[in-house]
């Protein structure tokens, strides 16, 4: 577990030790400190606590550089879709915001160690944020999901490339994501939600 906050680190250590008695939990204040640790132990999971004022992107990259195959679970204060999608895009296998109860943290640890992923339930993302997408916007999302450029999407839909760019900006705002990659990442759920 990596966290610069001693109190949070100790509290989480107590909780996880009770729920995972067969595992040894190592505590570090920074990813670099963990990387310098020379103990030859098999690491099953890295839990990275983002306090909100550290460079989480850099810390996640450092953690993954030391053990690229080891899954990383992020604990963070932010619960917005953009933060969650960004963490997953950067390689995290799970994301637990501080708005979730301890039971969800335990579930997340189990799931990620079993090879799965964990993100907050749909109610945290707000499938409601996807409902306002128009049919034209859904067509743009489909094009993005297929890896098409704005020009290709515009040609297929019979609209200009600049109009597609406007749609993409509105879609990002409505979905609370920060780029086309994030749109593509969530598009399967968006399209299945719309079809229901």
PDB file of C-alpha atoms in Angstrom:
ATOM      1  CA  UNK A   1       0.000   0.000   0.000  1.00  0.00           C
ATOM      2  CA  UNK A   2       1.328   3.408  -0.983  1.00  0.00           C
ATOM      3  CA  UNK A   3       0.103   6.513   0.830  1.00  0.00           C
ATOM      4  CA  UNK A   4       1.765   9.595   2.225  1.00  0.00           C
ATOM      5  CA  UNK A   5      -1.025   9.939   4.811  1.00  0.00           C
ATOM      6  CA  UNK A   6       0.082   7.947   7.872  1.00  0.00           C
ATOM      7  CA  UNK A   7      -3.354   7.839   9.523  1.00  0.00           C
ATOM      8  CA  UNK A   8      -5.141   6.611   6.384  1.00  0.00           C
ATOM      9  CA  UNK A   9      -2.356   4.141   5.700  1.00  0.00           C
ATOM     10  CA  UNK A  10      -2.580   2.671   9.211  1.00  0.00           C
ATOM     11  CA  UNK A  11      -6.392   2.547   9.192  1.00  0.00           C
ATOM     12  CA  UNK A  12      -6.506   0.819   5.826  1.00  0.00           C
ATOM     13  CA  UNK A  13      -3.788  -1.572   6.947  1.00  0.00           C
ATOM     14  CA  UNK A  14      -5.935  -2.578   9.943  1.00  0.00           C
ATOM     15  CA  UNK A  15      -9.038  -3.067   7.785  1.00  0.00           C
ATOM     16  CA  UNK A  16      -7.238  -5.057   5.103  1.00  0.00           C
ATOM     17  CA  UNK A  17      -5.310  -7.188   7.617  1.00  0.00           C
ATOM     18  CA  UNK A  18      -8.612  -8.278   9.188  1.00  0.00           C
ATOM     19  CA  UNK A  19     -10.182  -9.111   5.823  1.00  0.00           C
ATOM     20  CA  UNK A  20      -7.118 -10.646   4.146  1.00  0.00           C
ATOM     21  CA  UNK A  21      -5.301 -12.486   6.956  1.00  0.00           C
ATOM     22  CA  UNK A  22      -3.408 -14.738   4.526  1.00  0.00           C
ATOM     23  CA  UNK A  23      -1.606 -11.802   2.912  1.00  0.00           C
ATOM     24  CA  UNK A  24       1.196  -9.638   4.224  1.00  0.00           C
ATOM     25  CA  UNK A  25       0.625  -5.924   3.691  1.00  0.00           C
ATOM     26  CA  UNK A  26       3.643  -3.705   3.148  1.00  0.00           C
ATOM     27  CA  UNK A  27       3.292   0.026   3.730  1.00  0.00           C
ATOM     28  CA  UNK A  28       5.139   2.735   1.819  1.00  0.00           C
ATOM     29  CA  UNK A  29       4.857   6.512   1.823  1.00  0.00           C
ATOM     30  CA  UNK A  30       5.706   6.877  -1.886  1.00  0.00           C
ATOM     31  CA  UNK A  31       5.974   4.794  -5.052  1.00  0.00           C
ATOM     32  CA  UNK A  32       9.716   5.474  -5.224  1.00  0.00           C
ATOM     33  CA  UNK A  33      10.153   4.087  -1.709  1.00  0.00           C
ATOM     34  CA  UNK A  34       8.380   0.890  -2.766  1.00  0.00           C
ATOM     35  CA  UNK A  35      10.525   0.665  -5.891  1.00  0.00           C
ATOM     36  CA  UNK A  36      13.695   0.837  -3.821  1.00  0.00           C
ATOM     37  CA  UNK A  37      12.513  -1.989  -1.595  1.00  0.00           C
ATOM     38  CA  UNK A  38      14.768  -4.949  -2.383  1.00  0.00           C
ATOM     39  CA  UNK A  39      12.694  -7.611  -0.646  1.00  0.00           C
ATOM     40  CA  UNK A  40      12.016 -10.457  -3.122  1.00  0.00           C
ATOM     41  CA  UNK A  41       8.313 -10.866  -2.427  1.00  0.00           C
ATOM     42  CA  UNK A  42       5.526 -11.693  -4.851  1.00  0.00           C
ATOM     43  CA  UNK A  43       3.272  -8.656  -5.102  1.00  0.00           C
ATOM     44  CA  UNK A  44      -0.385  -9.453  -5.777  1.00  0.00           C
ATOM     45  CA  UNK A  45      -1.757  -5.902  -5.699  1.00  0.00           C
ATOM     46  CA  UNK A  46      -0.609  -2.297  -5.309  1.00  0.00           C
ATOM     47  CA  UNK A  47      -3.058  -0.023  -3.527  1.00  0.00           C
ATOM     48  CA  UNK A  48      -2.315   3.614  -4.286  1.00  0.00           C
ATOM     49  CA  UNK A  49      -3.961   6.262  -2.112  1.00  0.00           C
ATOM     50  CA  UNK A  50      -4.362   9.583  -3.931  1.00  0.00           C
ATOM     51  CA  UNK A  51      -4.689  12.370  -1.376  1.00  0.00           C
ATOM     52  CA  UNK A  52      -5.746  14.836  -4.029  1.00  0.00           C
ATOM     53  CA  UNK A  53      -2.716  17.094  -3.838  1.00  0.00           C
ATOM     54  CA  UNK A  54      -0.027  14.710  -5.091  1.00  0.00           C
ATOM     55  CA  UNK A  55       0.635  14.049  -8.754  1.00  0.00           C
ATOM     56  CA  UNK A  56      -1.372  10.823  -8.950  1.00  0.00           C
ATOM     57  CA  UNK A  57      -0.573  10.369 -12.631  1.00  0.00           C
ATOM     58  CA  UNK A  58       3.157  10.373 -11.946  1.00  0.00           C
ATOM     59  CA  UNK A  59       2.764   8.135  -8.895  1.00  0.00           C
ATOM     60  CA  UNK A  60       0.686   5.605 -10.842  1.00  0.00           C
ATOM     61  CA  UNK A  61       3.229   5.604 -13.677  1.00  0.00           C
ATOM     62  CA  UNK A  62       6.075   5.075 -11.189  1.00  0.00           C
ATOM     63  CA  UNK A  63       4.249   2.213  -9.486  1.00  0.00           C
ATOM     64  CA  UNK A  64       3.540   0.490 -12.803  1.00  0.00           C
ATOM     65  CA  UNK A  65       7.122   1.013 -13.980  1.00  0.00           C
ATOM     66  CA  UNK A  66       8.449  -1.004 -11.031  1.00  0.00           C
ATOM     67  CA  UNK A  67       6.042  -3.923 -11.532  1.00  0.00           C
ATOM     68  CA  UNK A  68       4.131  -3.477 -14.807  1.00  0.00           C
ATOM     69  CA  UNK A  69       2.186  -6.748 -14.472  1.00  0.00           C
ATOM     70  CA  UNK A  70       0.989  -6.083 -10.932  1.00  0.00           C
ATOM     71  CA  UNK A  71      -2.549  -4.638 -10.827  1.00  0.00           C
ATOM     72  CA  UNK A  72      -3.002  -1.200  -9.258  1.00  0.00           C
ATOM     73  CA  UNK A  73      -6.065  -0.153  -7.275  1.00  0.00           C
ATOM     74  CA  UNK A  74      -6.578   3.597  -6.748  1.00  0.00           C
ATOM     75  CA  UNK A  75      -8.197   5.013  -3.607  1.00  0.00           C
ATOM     76  CA  UNK A  76      -9.143   8.664  -4.103  1.00  0.00           C
ATOM     77  CA  UNK A  77     -11.355  11.492  -2.931  1.00  0.00           C
ATOM     78  CA  UNK A  78     -12.542  12.301  -6.460  1.00  0.00           C
ATOM     79  CA  UNK A  79     -15.600  10.398  -7.646  1.00  0.00           C
ATOM     80  CA  UNK A  80     -16.235  12.140 -10.993  1.00  0.00           C
ATOM     81  CA  UNK A  81     -16.293  10.081 -14.174  1.00  0.00           C
ATOM     82  CA  UNK A  82     -13.344  11.951 -15.702  1.00  0.00           C
ATOM     83  CA  UNK A  83     -11.008  11.023 -12.816  1.00  0.00           C
ATOM     84  CA  UNK A  84     -12.126   7.399 -12.880  1.00  0.00           C
ATOM     85  CA  UNK A  85     -11.749   7.028 -16.646  1.00  0.00           C
ATOM     86  CA  UNK A  86      -8.356   8.745 -16.584  1.00  0.00           C
ATOM     87  CA  UNK A  87      -7.076   6.338 -13.903  1.00  0.00           C
ATOM     88  CA  UNK A  88      -8.287   3.300 -15.855  1.00  0.00           C
ATOM     89  CA  UNK A  89      -6.817   4.686 -19.092  1.00  0.00           C
ATOM     90  CA  UNK A  90      -3.457   5.084 -17.306  1.00  0.00           C
ATOM     91  CA  UNK A  91      -3.460   1.416 -16.346  1.00  0.00           C
ATOM     92  CA  UNK A  92      -5.226   1.168 -12.987  1.00  0.00           C
ATOM     93  CA  UNK A  93      -7.333  -1.990 -12.635  1.00  0.00           C
ATOM     94  CA  UNK A  94      -9.645  -0.493 -10.044  1.00  0.00           C
ATOM     95  CA  UNK A  95     -10.826   2.803  -8.597  1.00  0.00           C
ATOM     96  CA  UNK A  96     -12.467   3.302  -5.196  1.00  0.00           C
ATOM     97  CA  UNK A  97     -13.549   6.856  -4.322  1.00  0.00           C
ATOM     98  CA  UNK A  98     -13.914   7.899  -0.689  1.00  0.00           C
ATOM     99  CA  UNK A  99     -17.694   8.147  -1.202  1.00  0.00           C
ATOM    100  CA  UNK A 100     -17.969   4.335  -1.138  1.00  0.00           C
ATOM    101  CA  UNK A 101     -18.226   2.243   2.058  1.00  0.00           C
ATOM    102  CA  UNK A 102     -15.501  -0.111   3.306  1.00  0.00           C
ATOM    103  CA  UNK A 103     -17.409  -3.124   1.967  1.00  0.00           C
ATOM    104  CA  UNK A 104     -16.869  -1.865  -1.581  1.00  0.00           C
ATOM    105  CA  UNK A 105     -13.141  -1.509  -0.924  1.00  0.00           C
ATOM    106  CA  UNK A 106     -12.998  -5.156   0.203  1.00  0.00           C
ATOM    107  CA  UNK A 107     -14.979  -6.184  -2.889  1.00  0.00           C
ATOM    108  CA  UNK A 108     -12.633  -4.153  -5.096  1.00  0.00           C
ATOM    109  CA  UNK A 109      -9.539  -5.816  -3.629  1.00  0.00           C
ATOM    110  CA  UNK A 110     -11.033  -9.291  -4.113  1.00  0.00           C
ATOM    111  CA  UNK A 111     -12.094  -8.515  -7.675  1.00  0.00           C
ATOM    112  CA  UNK A 112      -8.815  -6.943  -8.808  1.00  0.00           C
ATOM    113  CA  UNK A 113      -6.684  -9.690  -7.229  1.00  0.00           C
ATOM    114  CA  UNK A 114      -8.848 -12.246  -9.050  1.00  0.00           C
ATOM    115  CA  UNK A 115      -7.949 -10.597 -12.370  1.00  0.00           C
ATOM    116  CA  UNK A 116     -11.010  -8.392 -12.770  1.00  0.00           C
ATOM    117  CA  UNK A 117     -11.576  -4.666 -12.603  1.00  0.00           C
ATOM    118  CA  UNK A 118     -13.536  -2.478 -10.220  1.00  0.00           C
ATOM    119  CA  UNK A 119     -15.083   0.932 -10.764  1.00  0.00           C
ATOM    120  CA  UNK A 120     -17.876   2.563  -8.763  1.00  0.00           C
ATOM    121  CA  UNK A 121     -21.411   1.352  -9.423  1.00  0.00           C
ATOM    122  CA  UNK A 122     -23.267   2.944 -12.346  1.00  0.00           C
ATOM    123  CA  UNK A 123     -25.171   5.198  -9.968  1.00  0.00           C
ATOM    124  CA  UNK A 124     -21.882   6.911  -9.083  1.00  0.00           C
ATOM    125  CA  UNK A 125     -21.048   7.489 -12.760  1.00  0.00           C
ATOM    126  CA  UNK A 126     -24.618   8.499 -13.428  1.00  0.00           C
ATOM    127  CA  UNK A 127     -26.066   6.647 -16.371  1.00  0.00           C
ATOM    128  CA  UNK A 128     -28.407   9.643 -16.296  1.00  0.00           C
ATOM    129  CA  UNK A 129     -25.542  11.692 -17.734  1.00  0.00           C
ATOM    130  CA  UNK A 130     -25.746   9.514 -20.837  1.00  0.00           C
ATOM    131  CA  UNK A 131     -29.492   9.824 -21.385  1.00  0.00           C
ATOM    132  CA  UNK A 132     -29.351  13.364 -22.876  1.00  0.00           C
ATOM    133  CA  UNK A 133     -27.274  12.114 -25.842  1.00  0.00           C
ATOM    134  CA  UNK A 134     -29.174  12.646 -29.068  1.00  0.00           C
ATOM    135  CA  UNK A 135     -29.355  10.055 -31.839  1.00  0.00           C
ATOM    136  CA  UNK A 136     -26.797  12.093 -33.824  1.00  0.00           C
ATOM    137  CA  UNK A 137     -24.457  12.161 -30.808  1.00  0.00           C
ATOM    138  CA  UNK A 138     -24.841   8.399 -30.420  1.00  0.00           C
ATOM    139  CA  UNK A 139     -23.857   8.025 -34.083  1.00  0.00           C
ATOM    140  CA  UNK A 140     -20.736  10.108 -33.386  1.00  0.00           C
ATOM    141  CA  UNK A 141     -19.969   7.931 -30.346  1.00  0.00           C
ATOM    142  CA  UNK A 142     -20.285   4.833 -32.541  1.00  0.00           C
ATOM    143  CA  UNK A 143     -17.790   6.320 -34.992  1.00  0.00           C
ATOM    144  CA  UNK A 144     -15.356   7.141 -32.194  1.00  0.00           C
ATOM    145  CA  UNK A 145     -15.695   3.598 -30.872  1.00  0.00           C
ATOM    146  CA  UNK A 146     -14.803   2.275 -34.331  1.00  0.00           C
ATOM    147  CA  UNK A 147     -11.653   4.421 -34.352  1.00  0.00           C
ATOM    148  CA  UNK A 148     -12.815   6.753 -37.096  1.00  0.00           C
ATOM    149  CA  UNK A 149     -11.547  10.317 -37.466  1.00  0.00           C
ATOM    150  CA  UNK A 150     -13.821  13.330 -37.232  1.00  0.00           C
ATOM    151  CA  UNK A 151     -13.579  13.700 -41.013  1.00  0.00           C
ATOM    152  CA  UNK A 152     -14.644  10.079 -41.584  1.00  0.00           C
ATOM    153  CA  UNK A 153     -17.536  10.404 -39.145  1.00  0.00           C
ATOM    154  CA  UNK A 154     -18.652  13.639 -40.805  1.00  0.00           C
ATOM    155  CA  UNK A 155     -18.570  12.068 -44.263  1.00  0.00           C
ATOM    156  CA  UNK A 156     -20.678   9.111 -43.116  1.00  0.00           C
ATOM    157  CA  UNK A 157     -23.217  11.329 -41.349  1.00  0.00           C
ATOM    158  CA  UNK A 158     -23.304  13.982 -44.054  1.00  0.00           C
ATOM    159  CA  UNK A 159     -22.069  16.769 -41.775  1.00  0.00           C
ATOM    160  CA  UNK A 160     -18.898  18.843 -41.700  1.00  0.00           C
ATOM    161  CA  UNK A 161     -15.816  17.903 -39.686  1.00  0.00           C
ATOM    162  CA  UNK A 162     -16.229  21.051 -37.574  1.00  0.00           C
ATOM    163  CA  UNK A 163     -19.796  20.000 -36.702  1.00  0.00           C
ATOM    164  CA  UNK A 164     -18.468  16.614 -35.577  1.00  0.00           C
ATOM    165  CA  UNK A 165     -15.937  18.438 -33.359  1.00  0.00           C
ATOM    166  CA  UNK A 166     -18.795  20.381 -31.759  1.00  0.00           C
ATOM    167  CA  UNK A 167     -20.651  17.119 -31.108  1.00  0.00           C
ATOM    168  CA  UNK A 168     -17.528  15.550 -29.591  1.00  0.00           C
ATOM    169  CA  UNK A 169     -17.058  18.496 -27.214  1.00  0.00           C
ATOM    170  CA  UNK A 170     -20.706  18.308 -26.111  1.00  0.00           C
ATOM    171  CA  UNK A 171     -20.501  14.530 -25.644  1.00  0.00           C
ATOM    172  CA  UNK A 172     -17.393  14.901 -23.461  1.00  0.00           C
ATOM    173  CA  UNK A 173     -19.143  17.526 -21.365  1.00  0.00           C
ATOM    174  CA  UNK A 174     -22.325  15.457 -20.960  1.00  0.00           C
ATOM    175  CA  UNK A 175     -20.387  12.288 -20.115  1.00  0.00           C
ATOM    176  CA  UNK A 176     -17.974  14.171 -17.849  1.00  0.00           C
ATOM    177  CA  UNK A 177     -14.902  12.792 -19.617  1.00  0.00           C
ATOM    178  CA  UNK A 178     -11.801  14.532 -20.906  1.00  0.00           C
ATOM    179  CA  UNK A 179     -11.000  13.067 -24.333  1.00  0.00           C
ATOM    180  CA  UNK A 180     -12.031  10.779 -27.210  1.00  0.00           C
ATOM    181  CA  UNK A 181     -10.254   7.835 -25.585  1.00  0.00           C
ATOM    182  CA  UNK A 182     -12.464   8.212 -22.539  1.00  0.00           C
ATOM    183  CA  UNK A 183     -15.562   8.327 -24.763  1.00  0.00           C
ATOM    184  CA  UNK A 184     -14.465   5.109 -26.478  1.00  0.00           C
ATOM    185  CA  UNK A 185     -13.706   3.488 -23.123  1.00  0.00           C
ATOM    186  CA  UNK A 186     -17.239   4.019 -21.874  1.00  0.00           C
ATOM    187  CA  UNK A 187     -19.055   3.724 -25.211  1.00  0.00           C
ATOM    188  CA  UNK A 188     -20.107   0.095 -24.860  1.00  0.00           C
ATOM    189  CA  UNK A 189     -22.031   0.892 -21.685  1.00  0.00           C
ATOM    190  CA  UNK A 190     -23.454   4.068 -23.202  1.00  0.00           C
ATOM    191  CA  UNK A 191     -24.772   2.325 -26.288  1.00  0.00           C
ATOM    192  CA  UNK A 192     -26.201  -0.620 -24.322  1.00  0.00           C
ATOM    193  CA  UNK A 193     -27.879   1.824 -21.904  1.00  0.00           C
ATOM    194  CA  UNK A 194     -29.480   3.645 -24.811  1.00  0.00           C
ATOM    195  CA  UNK A 195     -30.746   0.399 -26.331  1.00  0.00           C
ATOM    196  CA  UNK A 196     -32.472  -0.764 -23.107  1.00  0.00           C
TER     197      UNK A 196
END
